[in-house]
Each structure stands twice: as C-alpha cells, then as structure tokens.
Amino acid sequence: MAETAASLSQSAGGDQRPRHVAIIMDGNGRWAKNRGWPRLVGHRRGAERVKQIVRACPDLGVNWLTVYAFSTENWKRSTEEVLGLMGIFARYIEREADGLSAEGVRMRFIGGRERLDPKLQRLMAGIEARTAGNSRLNLTVAINYGGRDELTRAAARLAARIARGEIAEPTEADLADCLDTAGHPDPDLVIRTSGETRTSNFLPFQAAYSEYEFTQTLWPDFTPEHLAEILDRFGLRERRFGSA
C-alpha cells in the first residue's frame, strides 16, 4: 500500500536536505512500448506522475522542483508526438491551475517560448501570474529548453547590458542573472530516470556542483517512495564544493 507524503518525509530524514531537486523525466516512450501502447500514452501517464511528485515534495522537504518536460532537441520527434506533447502540456496547465494555486505551488517556465503555440504561451503566462504569490513549492517546468541555447541567449543579454554601460567587468553572477533561472537557487540534486546516464543539455551552468542520481526506473513508474529513497541517499553524501 502506498505511503502518505507525511510518512515518506519521516523516512527521508537525513541530516542534509536538498532544497532544490531537478528531474530529467525520461522513459515515457519506453514505458508505453513495453506494454504495446502508443508513446503518447506513456507521456500522459508521465504527466500524472508529475502531479504525484509535486504533491509529495513539500512534505519531503523539497522547496524547489525543476522538471525537464521538452528539450530543444525534442522537435526532431514525429509531428504527431510533438503535437500530442504540446496538447498534454496545455491540458495539464488548464486542469491543474486550481489545484496548484490552492496547494501553494508557484509555477514557472524556462526555455524559449517563441516557437510554442500562442495558446500554450498564454496558458503559461496565465498560470505564472496566478501562482506568483505562492511559496510552498516552486515548480519550474523546462519547455523548449536546452542548456546551450539558454547560455547563448544569456550571453546576448549580458552583451547588451555591457553595451548599455550597465556592467563594466562582467562576473559569473552577472551571467547567472541573465539566465532563464535568474533568482532561482542552483539544484542540489539532479535525478534522471530510465537508466540513461547523460545530462542531455539540462541546466549545465546551474548544476555545476549538483549531486546526480541515475535510476533504472522509468518515469511513469517513479513514485514518491522512489524519491524519498533517493533523498535518504543524498543525506549521506559529503558535499565539498571543491574543498579538501
């Protein structure tokens, strides 16, 4: 029988708690294929899993959750799959807006928006505005996101600020302020599901000193219990940040 989020928070009670967890949600397509179902069924099941993990995070001590929903490389997939994914994103926002707001979740998006459907862009802006005052959990969704693309856009913003005379000698902090994640804490822990061990262009600047956990579990099967176990292991790690 599934445990409650409150009981899970007791089991994941290490001394060191990750404030910010980022997740590469991989394996939706394989999950569906293993069952002889269309890939979009896996993506829909994956969206349901996001809801469960979002609800569990506050009781597990996680204040920031960033999930990788759609990369700049994912446009290479079939038109049917891409359109289906965009529809899933739109429905998630529409159906979860009330619940997220009531549960104190602040929702934000990172990535280039100009390529997304105008309706989806409006939904994204709307839920960002509606939940802007919430603070129980900060949920960031990466859509049309790629770390190299983000860094390229950030470098252009930084160059413009230098050209305007706002910055004389740019620093690492100045570049961070030009990223999509400006104002967000760096992730303490990055999790990738499905057994793959690549970082796939996800938060390369922000995750420079993050701990990583790679699990064989496919994303639709990744439960709050799995997350609690990973948080337990995180609590045993010694983070030195380059010191002896």
mmCIF file of C-alpha atoms in Angstrom:
data_model
loop_
_atom_site.group_PDB
_atom_site.id
_atom_site.type_symbol
_atom_site.label_atom_id
_atom_site.label_comp_id
_atom_site.label_asym_id
_atom_site.label_seq_id
_atom_site.Cartn_x
_atom_site.Cartn_y
_atom_site.Cartn_z
ATOM 1 C CA MET A 1 0.000 0.000 0.000
ATOM 2 C CA ALA A 2 1.356 3.440 -0.907
ATOM 3 C CA GLU A 3 2.676 5.553 1.942
ATOM 4 C CA THR A 4 1.478 9.078 2.553
ATOM 5 C CA ALA A 5 3.762 12.014 1.830
ATOM 6 C CA ALA A 6 3.954 12.710 5.565
ATOM 7 C CA SER A 7 5.220 9.191 6.339
ATOM 8 C CA LEU A 8 7.663 9.409 3.461
ATOM 9 C CA SER A 9 9.081 12.637 4.847
ATOM 10 C CA GLN A 10 9.898 10.767 8.065
ATOM 11 C CA SER A 11 11.696 8.023 6.164
ATOM 12 C CA ALA A 12 13.735 10.552 4.188
ATOM 13 C CA GLY A 13 15.074 12.240 7.274
ATOM 14 C CA GLY A 14 18.807 12.591 6.643
ATOM 15 C CA ASP A 15 20.754 15.467 8.146
ATOM 16 C CA GLN A 16 21.356 17.072 4.771
ATOM 17 C CA ARG A 17 18.241 18.015 2.827
ATOM 18 C CA PRO A 18 18.213 19.081 -0.829
ATOM 19 C CA ARG A 19 16.416 22.379 -1.126
ATOM 20 C CA HIS A 20 16.172 22.132 -4.907
ATOM 21 C CA VAL A 21 15.664 18.889 -6.861
ATOM 22 C CA ALA A 22 15.771 18.821 -10.665
ATOM 23 C CA ILE A 23 14.487 15.826 -12.627
ATOM 24 C CA ILE A 24 15.105 14.625 -16.178
ATOM 25 C CA MET A 25 11.847 12.735 -16.676
ATOM 26 C CA ASP A 26 12.950 10.032 -19.102
ATOM 27 C CA GLY A 27 11.349 6.769 -20.192
ATOM 28 C CA ASN A 28 7.743 7.625 -21.045
ATOM 29 C CA GLY A 29 8.002 6.244 -24.574
ATOM 30 C CA ARG A 30 9.740 3.037 -23.493
ATOM 31 C CA TRP A 31 7.202 2.530 -20.728
ATOM 32 C CA ALA A 32 4.402 2.620 -23.308
ATOM 33 C CA LYS A 33 6.298 0.496 -25.849
ATOM 34 C CA ASN A 34 6.922 -2.195 -23.240
ATOM 35 C CA ARG A 35 3.153 -2.519 -22.936
ATOM 36 C CA GLY A 36 2.423 -2.345 -26.651
ATOM 37 C CA TRP A 37 0.822 1.090 -26.344
ATOM 38 C CA PRO A 38 1.408 4.341 -28.314
ATOM 39 C CA ARG A 39 4.142 6.608 -26.980
ATOM 40 C CA LEU A 40 1.632 9.336 -26.116
ATOM 41 C CA VAL A 41 0.016 7.008 -23.575
ATOM 42 C CA GLY A 42 3.356 6.979 -21.767
ATOM 43 C CA HIS A 43 3.557 10.772 -21.881
ATOM 44 C CA ARG A 44 0.061 11.074 -20.439
ATOM 45 C CA ARG A 45 0.960 8.650 -17.655
ATOM 46 C CA GLY A 46 4.127 10.654 -17.085
ATOM 47 C CA ALA A 47 2.074 13.834 -16.626
ATOM 48 C CA GLU A 48 0.033 12.055 -13.959
ATOM 49 C CA ARG A 49 3.278 11.129 -12.222
ATOM 50 C CA VAL A 50 4.337 14.774 -12.178
ATOM 51 C CA LYS A 51 1.176 15.583 -10.210
ATOM 52 C CA GLN A 52 2.065 12.990 -7.571
ATOM 53 C CA ILE A 53 5.661 14.106 -7.210
ATOM 54 C CA VAL A 54 4.646 17.776 -6.980
ATOM 55 C CA ARG A 55 2.221 16.973 -4.160
ATOM 56 C CA ALA A 56 4.835 14.916 -2.286
ATOM 57 C CA CYS A 57 7.719 17.408 -2.486
ATOM 58 C CA PRO A 58 6.749 19.858 0.294
ATOM 59 C CA ASP A 59 6.337 17.078 2.859
ATOM 60 C CA LEU A 60 9.670 15.634 1.770
ATOM 61 C CA GLY A 61 11.365 18.958 2.496
ATOM 62 C CA VAL A 62 11.848 19.950 -1.149
ATOM 63 C CA ASN A 63 11.122 23.649 -1.738
ATOM 64 C CA TRP A 64 12.139 23.862 -5.403
ATOM 65 C CA LEU A 65 11.380 21.312 -8.129
ATOM 66 C CA THR A 66 12.527 21.727 -11.722
ATOM 67 C CA VAL A 67 11.394 19.191 -14.325
ATOM 68 C CA TYR A 68 12.653 18.714 -17.881
ATOM 69 C CA ALA A 69 9.499 18.412 -19.983
ATOM 70 C CA PHE A 70 10.604 19.159 -23.566
ATOM 71 C CA SER A 71 14.079 19.901 -24.887
ATOM 72 C CA THR A 72 15.175 21.928 -27.883
ATOM 73 C CA GLU A 73 16.176 18.598 -29.458
ATOM 74 C CA ASN A 74 12.723 17.054 -28.971
ATOM 75 C CA TRP A 75 11.410 18.926 -32.034
ATOM 76 C CA LYS A 76 13.117 16.159 -34.045
ATOM 77 C CA ARG A 77 10.425 13.711 -32.951
ATOM 78 C CA SER A 78 7.421 12.917 -35.135
ATOM 79 C CA THR A 79 4.887 15.674 -35.712
ATOM 80 C CA GLU A 80 2.226 13.506 -34.086
ATOM 81 C CA GLU A 81 4.262 13.085 -30.915
ATOM 82 C CA VAL A 82 5.255 16.753 -30.707
ATOM 83 C CA LEU A 83 1.672 17.956 -31.177
ATOM 84 C CA GLY A 84 0.481 15.382 -28.673
ATOM 85 C CA LEU A 85 3.009 16.565 -26.114
ATOM 86 C CA MET A 86 2.003 20.190 -26.584
ATOM 87 C CA GLY A 87 -1.606 19.185 -26.023
ATOM 88 C CA ILE A 88 -0.650 17.359 -22.825
ATOM 89 C CA PHE A 89 1.181 20.451 -21.557
ATOM 90 C CA ALA A 90 -1.832 22.665 -22.271
ATOM 91 C CA ARG A 91 -4.261 20.264 -20.586
ATOM 92 C CA TYR A 92 -2.003 19.934 -17.558
ATOM 93 C CA ILE A 93 -1.984 23.697 -17.056
ATOM 94 C CA GLU A 94 -5.732 24.011 -17.573
ATOM 95 C CA ARG A 95 -6.647 21.105 -15.283
ATOM 96 C CA GLU A 96 -4.094 21.723 -12.540
ATOM 97 C CA ALA A 97 -4.340 25.521 -12.237
ATOM 98 C CA ASP A 98 -6.874 25.451 -9.398
ATOM 99 C CA GLY A 99 -5.123 22.673 -7.509
ATOM 100 C CA LEU A 100 -1.656 24.178 -7.821
ATOM 101 C CA SER A 101 -2.908 27.540 -6.635
ATOM 102 C CA ALA A 102 -4.776 26.028 -3.681
ATOM 103 C CA GLU A 103 -1.744 23.971 -2.650
ATOM 104 C CA GLY A 104 0.582 26.968 -2.611
ATOM 105 C CA VAL A 105 2.621 25.970 -5.674
ATOM 106 C CA ARG A 106 4.279 28.678 -7.727
ATOM 107 C CA MET A 107 4.662 27.547 -11.337
ATOM 108 C CA ARG A 108 7.199 28.991 -13.751
ATOM 109 C CA PHE A 109 8.662 28.019 -17.104
ATOM 110 C CA ILE A 110 12.139 28.203 -18.578
ATOM 111 C CA GLY A 111 13.183 27.838 -22.208
ATOM 112 C CA GLY A 112 12.472 29.718 -25.407
ATOM 113 C CA ARG A 113 8.754 30.371 -25.811
ATOM 114 C CA GLU A 114 8.686 31.894 -29.282
ATOM 115 C CA ARG A 115 8.370 28.519 -31.019
ATOM 116 C CA LEU A 116 5.471 27.343 -28.867
ATOM 117 C CA ASP A 117 1.811 27.605 -29.871
ATOM 118 C CA PRO A 118 0.377 31.042 -28.935
ATOM 119 C CA LYS A 119 -2.418 29.424 -26.910
ATOM 120 C CA LEU A 120 0.110 27.451 -24.880
ATOM 121 C CA GLN A 121 2.156 30.602 -24.338
ATOM 122 C CA ARG A 122 -0.941 32.383 -22.994
ATOM 123 C CA LEU A 123 -1.720 29.490 -20.651
ATOM 124 C CA MET A 124 1.867 29.520 -19.383
ATOM 125 C CA ALA A 125 1.819 33.262 -18.737
ATOM 126 C CA GLY A 126 -1.576 32.984 -17.085
ATOM 127 C CA ILE A 127 -0.631 30.330 -14.565
ATOM 128 C CA GLU A 128 2.649 32.094 -13.810
ATOM 129 C CA ALA A 129 0.714 35.245 -12.948
ATOM 130 C CA ARG A 130 -1.957 33.370 -10.995
ATOM 131 C CA THR A 131 0.526 31.498 -8.793
ATOM 132 C CA ALA A 132 3.131 34.270 -8.436
ATOM 133 C CA GLY A 133 2.326 34.817 -4.769
ATOM 134 C CA ASN A 134 2.699 31.171 -3.736
ATOM 135 C CA SER A 135 5.764 29.851 -1.940
ATOM 136 C CA ARG A 136 5.073 26.363 -0.520
ATOM 137 C CA LEU A 137 6.721 24.806 -3.580
ATOM 138 C CA ASN A 138 8.438 26.467 -6.519
ATOM 139 C CA LEU A 139 7.748 24.343 -9.597
ATOM 140 C CA THR A 140 9.750 25.162 -12.708
ATOM 141 C CA VAL A 141 8.973 23.399 -15.978
ATOM 142 C CA ALA A 142 11.578 23.404 -18.765
ATOM 143 C CA ILE A 143 9.804 23.536 -22.153
ATOM 144 C CA ASN A 144 11.735 24.051 -25.394
ATOM 145 C CA TYR A 145 14.736 24.224 -23.120
ATOM 146 C CA GLY A 146 18.358 23.468 -23.913
ATOM 147 C CA GLY A 147 21.277 24.474 -21.727
ATOM 148 C CA ARG A 148 23.426 25.639 -24.625
ATOM 149 C CA ASP A 149 20.535 27.629 -26.054
ATOM 150 C CA GLU A 150 19.957 29.227 -22.657
ATOM 151 C CA LEU A 151 23.627 30.149 -22.332
ATOM 152 C CA THR A 152 23.643 31.628 -25.840
ATOM 153 C CA ARG A 153 20.608 33.775 -25.057
ATOM 154 C CA ALA A 154 22.102 34.760 -21.694
ATOM 155 C CA ALA A 155 25.368 35.790 -23.332
ATOM 156 C CA ALA A 156 23.419 38.044 -25.722
ATOM 157 C CA ARG A 157 21.567 39.645 -22.796
ATOM 158 C CA LEU A 158 24.826 40.151 -20.933
ATOM 159 C CA ALA A 159 26.490 41.691 -24.001
ATOM 160 C CA ALA A 160 23.568 44.099 -24.353
ATOM 161 C CA ARG A 161 23.903 45.159 -20.716
ATOM 162 C CA ILE A 162 27.625 45.728 -21.200
ATOM 163 C CA ALA A 163 26.953 47.758 -24.347
ATOM 164 C CA ARG A 164 24.489 49.945 -22.418
ATOM 165 C CA GLY A 165 27.150 50.615 -19.808
ATOM 166 C CA GLU A 166 25.285 48.801 -17.032
ATOM 167 C CA ILE A 167 28.196 46.424 -16.398
ATOM 168 C CA ALA A 168 31.887 47.262 -16.682
ATOM 169 C CA GLU A 169 33.563 43.954 -15.842
ATOM 170 C CA PRO A 170 31.114 41.039 -16.102
ATOM 171 C CA THR A 171 31.197 38.373 -13.419
ATOM 172 C CA GLU A 172 29.809 34.875 -13.080
ATOM 173 C CA ALA A 173 26.937 36.347 -11.082
ATOM 174 C CA ASP A 174 26.147 38.772 -13.903
ATOM 175 C CA LEU A 175 25.832 35.862 -16.334
ATOM 176 C CA ALA A 176 23.652 33.954 -13.860
ATOM 177 C CA ASP A 177 21.340 36.975 -13.687
ATOM 178 C CA CYS A 178 20.842 36.700 -17.460
ATOM 179 C CA LEU A 179 19.831 33.024 -17.391
ATOM 180 C CA ASP A 180 16.221 31.833 -17.552
ATOM 181 C CA THR A 181 16.651 30.736 -13.938
ATOM 182 C CA ALA A 182 17.704 34.141 -12.590
ATOM 183 C CA GLY A 183 16.702 34.306 -8.952
ATOM 184 C CA HIS A 184 16.401 30.521 -8.575
ATOM 185 C CA PRO A 185 18.787 28.575 -6.328
ATOM 186 C CA ASP A 186 21.024 26.085 -8.103
ATOM 187 C CA PRO A 187 19.796 22.469 -7.893
ATOM 188 C CA ASP A 188 21.308 20.445 -5.069
ATOM 189 C CA LEU A 189 20.320 17.178 -6.695
ATOM 190 C CA VAL A 190 19.626 16.157 -10.301
ATOM 191 C CA ILE A 191 17.759 12.896 -10.897
ATOM 192 C CA ARG A 192 17.484 11.120 -14.236
ATOM 193 C CA THR A 193 15.088 8.230 -14.659
ATOM 194 C CA SER A 194 15.132 5.317 -17.165
ATOM 195 C CA GLY A 195 18.731 4.162 -16.770
ATOM 196 C CA GLU A 196 20.362 6.664 -19.097
ATOM 197 C CA THR A 197 23.419 8.421 -17.657
ATOM 198 C CA ARG A 198 23.550 11.555 -19.808
ATOM 199 C CA THR A 199 22.738 15.056 -18.594
ATOM 200 C CA SER A 200 21.167 15.872 -22.001
ATOM 201 C CA ASN A 201 21.870 19.593 -22.045
ATOM 202 C CA PHE A 202 19.914 20.173 -18.818
ATOM 203 C CA LEU A 203 20.996 23.059 -16.572
ATOM 204 C CA PRO A 204 24.737 22.824 -17.414
ATOM 205 C CA PHE A 205 25.594 26.127 -15.697
ATOM 206 C CA GLN A 206 23.287 25.712 -12.717
ATOM 207 C CA ALA A 207 24.155 22.067 -11.998
ATOM 208 C CA ALA A 208 27.937 22.526 -11.960
ATOM 209 C CA TYR A 209 28.092 21.359 -8.339
ATOM 210 C CA SER A 210 24.882 19.349 -8.132
ATOM 211 C CA GLU A 211 24.797 15.771 -6.930
ATOM 212 C CA TYR A 212 23.469 13.310 -9.536
ATOM 213 C CA GLU A 213 21.355 10.201 -9.175
ATOM 214 C CA PHE A 214 20.624 7.894 -12.115
ATOM 215 C CA THR A 215 17.856 5.354 -11.613
ATOM 216 C CA GLN A 216 16.715 2.487 -13.824
ATOM 217 C CA THR A 217 13.079 3.290 -13.037
ATOM 218 C CA LEU A 218 11.103 4.672 -15.990
ATOM 219 C CA TRP A 219 9.441 7.986 -15.256
ATOM 220 C CA PRO A 220 5.809 6.724 -15.238
ATOM 221 C CA ASP A 221 6.863 4.227 -12.533
ATOM 222 C CA PHE A 222 8.791 6.791 -10.441
ATOM 223 C CA THR A 223 6.828 7.208 -7.220
ATOM 224 C CA PRO A 224 7.170 9.447 -4.161
ATOM 225 C CA GLU A 225 8.649 6.350 -2.459
ATOM 226 C CA HIS A 226 11.453 6.297 -5.044
ATOM 227 C CA LEU A 227 12.076 9.995 -4.456
ATOM 228 C CA ALA A 228 12.192 9.503 -0.675
ATOM 229 C CA GLU A 229 14.790 6.738 -1.060
ATOM 230 C CA ILE A 230 16.967 8.971 -3.222
ATOM 231 C CA LEU A 231 16.676 11.796 -0.691
ATOM 232 C CA ASP A 232 17.812 9.362 2.006
ATOM 233 C CA ARG A 233 20.944 8.595 -0.014
ATOM 234 C CA PHE A 234 21.530 12.276 -0.692
ATOM 235 C CA GLY A 235 21.593 12.884 3.060
ATOM 236 C CA LEU A 236 24.602 10.558 3.360
ATOM 237 C CA ARG A 237 26.706 12.381 0.780
ATOM 238 C CA GLU A 238 29.531 14.734 1.712
ATOM 239 C CA ARG A 239 29.403 17.850 -0.466
ATOM 240 C CA ARG A 240 32.775 19.621 -0.567
ATOM 241 C CA PHE A 241 32.314 22.075 -3.459
ATOM 242 C CA GLY A 242 35.961 21.788 -4.428
ATOM 243 C CA SER A 243 37.405 21.990 -0.913
ATOM 244 C CA ALA A 244 39.728 19.361 0.531
#
